[in-house]
Amino acid sequence: MIFQRSLVRELTSVTFAVFFVLLAIMLTTQVVRLFDKAAAGDLATDAIFAMIAFTALASFGTLLSITVFVAVLVVLTRIYRDHEMVVWLAAGVSPTQWIRPVLMFAVPITVIIASVTLWIAPWAHK
């Protein structure tokens, strides 16, 4: 249906935006922390970029979890705020029909989060 495709498309675009903002914030704080350790002599300067990459991999699952939550919250809030929900309800779309497109969007990301958390994050912490 039209509303399912538009909802998934909007969720996808908001998710990419939120993820890159959260990733930039996390990487910036990590760079500052690692440069501080390198300046103090606790970390070799040639290991800074490797540590940034490992930290990003280790926190990828958490970032994705927060991203999906914020994206769904932002999109559904915007739909209610802009009164699109009233239009969809008047067109015969029940609120329970909104669950399927949100799950179609969230379940593949949940599988990615699970695989990252089970295999990649422990490897990055070694």
PDB file of C-alpha atoms in Angstrom, residues 31-113:
ATOM      1  CA  VAL A  31      38.906  11.158  18.997  1.00  0.00           C
ATOM      2  CA  VAL A  32      39.246  13.735  21.759  1.00  0.00           C
ATOM      3  CA  ARG A  33      39.669  10.988  24.374  1.00  0.00           C
ATOM      4  CA  LEU A  34      42.251   9.120  22.337  1.00  0.00           C
ATOM      5  CA  PHE A  35      44.229  12.259  21.482  1.00  0.00           C
ATOM      6  CA  ASP A  36      44.299  13.050  25.192  1.00  0.00           C
ATOM      7  CA  LYS A  37      45.703   9.580  25.917  1.00  0.00           C
ATOM      8  CA  ALA A  38      48.245   9.948  23.104  1.00  0.00           C
ATOM      9  CA  ALA A  39      49.331  13.351  24.413  1.00  0.00           C
ATOM     10  CA  ALA A  40      49.791  11.891  27.874  1.00  0.00           C
ATOM     11  CA  GLY A  41      51.921   9.074  26.435  1.00  0.00           C
ATOM     12  CA  ASP A  42      49.487   6.279  27.345  1.00  0.00           C
ATOM     13  CA  LEU A  43      48.752   5.416  23.698  1.00  0.00           C
ATOM     14  CA  ALA A  44      50.985   5.230  20.645  1.00  0.00           C
ATOM     15  CA  THR A  45      50.131   7.866  18.067  1.00  0.00           C
ATOM     16  CA  ASP A  46      50.010   5.340  15.217  1.00  0.00           C
ATOM     17  CA  ALA A  47      47.327   3.330  17.060  1.00  0.00           C
ATOM     18  CA  ILE A  48      44.789   6.172  17.302  1.00  0.00           C
ATOM     19  CA  PHE A  49      42.953   5.429  14.067  1.00  0.00           C
ATOM     20  CA  ALA A  50      42.850   1.691  14.757  1.00  0.00           C
ATOM     21  CA  MET A  51      41.400   2.370  18.198  1.00  0.00           C
ATOM     22  CA  ILE A  52      38.776   4.680  16.669  1.00  0.00           C
ATOM     23  CA  ALA A  53      37.769   1.941  14.226  1.00  0.00           C
ATOM     24  CA  PHE A  54      37.559  -0.717  16.942  1.00  0.00           C
ATOM     25  CA  THR A  55      35.535   1.574  19.185  1.00  0.00           C
ATOM     26  CA  ALA A  56      33.130   2.333  16.348  1.00  0.00           C
ATOM     27  CA  LEU A  57      32.684  -1.380  15.646  1.00  0.00           C
ATOM     28  CA  ALA A  58      32.184  -2.165  19.327  1.00  0.00           C
ATOM     29  CA  SER A  59      29.500   0.492  19.776  1.00  0.00           C
ATOM     30  CA  PHE A  60      27.763  -0.113  16.434  1.00  0.00           C
ATOM     31  CA  GLY A  61      24.976  -2.212  17.999  1.00  0.00           C
ATOM     32  CA  THR A  62      24.174   0.383  20.620  1.00  0.00           C
ATOM     33  CA  LEU A  63      24.192   3.170  18.041  1.00  0.00           C
ATOM     34  CA  LEU A  64      21.847   1.226  15.774  1.00  0.00           C
ATOM     35  CA  SER A  65      19.453   0.459  18.645  1.00  0.00           C
ATOM     36  CA  ILE A  66      19.232   4.101  19.641  1.00  0.00           C
ATOM     37  CA  THR A  67      18.935   5.098  15.982  1.00  0.00           C
ATOM     38  CA  VAL A  68      15.949   2.838  15.295  1.00  0.00           C
ATOM     39  CA  PHE A  69      14.167   3.998  18.434  1.00  0.00           C
ATOM     40  CA  VAL A  70      14.696   7.682  17.682  1.00  0.00           C
ATOM     41  CA  ALA A  71      13.796   7.280  13.997  1.00  0.00           C
ATOM     42  CA  VAL A  72      10.488   5.534  14.716  1.00  0.00           C
ATOM     43  CA  LEU A  73       9.685   8.063  17.416  1.00  0.00           C
ATOM     44  CA  VAL A  74      10.496  11.055  15.189  1.00  0.00           C
ATOM     45  CA  VAL A  75       8.587   9.753  12.171  1.00  0.00           C
ATOM     46  CA  LEU A  76       5.444   8.768  14.060  1.00  0.00           C
ATOM     47  CA  THR A  77       5.489  12.025  16.018  1.00  0.00           C
ATOM     48  CA  ARG A  78       5.771  13.998  12.783  1.00  0.00           C
ATOM     49  CA  ILE A  79       2.900  12.053  11.235  1.00  0.00           C
ATOM     50  CA  TYR A  80       0.682  12.863  14.203  1.00  0.00           C
ATOM     51  CA  ARG A  81       1.861  16.484  14.382  1.00  0.00           C
ATOM     52  CA  ASP A  82       1.239  17.153  10.687  1.00  0.00           C
ATOM     53  CA  HIS A  83      -2.197  15.522  10.939  1.00  0.00           C
ATOM     54  CA  GLU A  84      -1.343  12.849   8.382  1.00  0.00           C
ATOM     55  CA  MET A  85      -2.616  10.234  10.799  1.00  0.00           C
ATOM     56  CA  VAL A  86      -6.077  11.807  10.639  1.00  0.00           C
ATOM     57  CA  VAL A  87      -6.014  11.488   6.861  1.00  0.00           C
ATOM     58  CA  TRP A  88      -4.928   7.851   6.999  1.00  0.00           C
ATOM     59  CA  LEU A  89      -7.531   7.021   9.638  1.00  0.00           C
ATOM     60  CA  ALA A  90     -10.224   8.720   7.531  1.00  0.00           C
ATOM     61  CA  ALA A  91      -9.066   6.660   4.546  1.00  0.00           C
ATOM     62  CA  GLY A  92      -9.698   3.458   6.479  1.00  0.00           C
ATOM     63  CA  VAL A  93      -6.209   2.618   7.722  1.00  0.00           C
ATOM     64  CA  SER A  94      -6.442   1.430  11.315  1.00  0.00           C
ATOM     65  CA  PRO A  95      -3.690   2.157  13.848  1.00  0.00           C
ATOM     66  CA  THR A  96      -2.869  -1.549  14.033  1.00  0.00           C
ATOM     67  CA  GLN A  97      -1.980  -1.527  10.324  1.00  0.00           C
ATOM     68  CA  TRP A  98       0.946   0.762  11.164  1.00  0.00           C
ATOM     69  CA  ILE A  99       2.645  -2.063  13.043  1.00  0.00           C
ATOM     70  CA  ARG A 100       3.518  -4.083   9.929  1.00  0.00           C
ATOM     71  CA  PRO A 101       5.538  -1.421   8.069  1.00  0.00           C
ATOM     72  CA  VAL A 102       7.370  -0.452  11.246  1.00  0.00           C
ATOM     73  CA  LEU A 103       8.250  -4.106  11.823  1.00  0.00           C
ATOM     74  CA  MET A 104       9.237  -4.525   8.154  1.00  0.00           C
ATOM     75  CA  PHE A 105      11.685  -1.723   8.785  1.00  0.00           C
ATOM     76  CA  ALA A 106      12.868  -2.710  12.273  1.00  0.00           C
ATOM     77  CA  VAL A 107      13.272  -6.497  12.022  1.00  0.00           C
ATOM     78  CA  PRO A 108      16.155  -6.488   9.485  1.00  0.00           C
ATOM     79  CA  ILE A 109      17.942  -3.862  11.549  1.00  0.00           C
ATOM     80  CA  THR A 110      17.352  -5.986  14.648  1.00  0.00           C
ATOM     81  CA  VAL A 111      19.021  -8.931  12.906  1.00  0.00           C
ATOM     82  CA  ILE A 112      21.983  -6.678  12.054  1.00  0.00           C
ATOM     83  CA  ILE A 113      22.144  -5.479  15.663  1.00  0.00           C
TER      84      ILE A 113
END
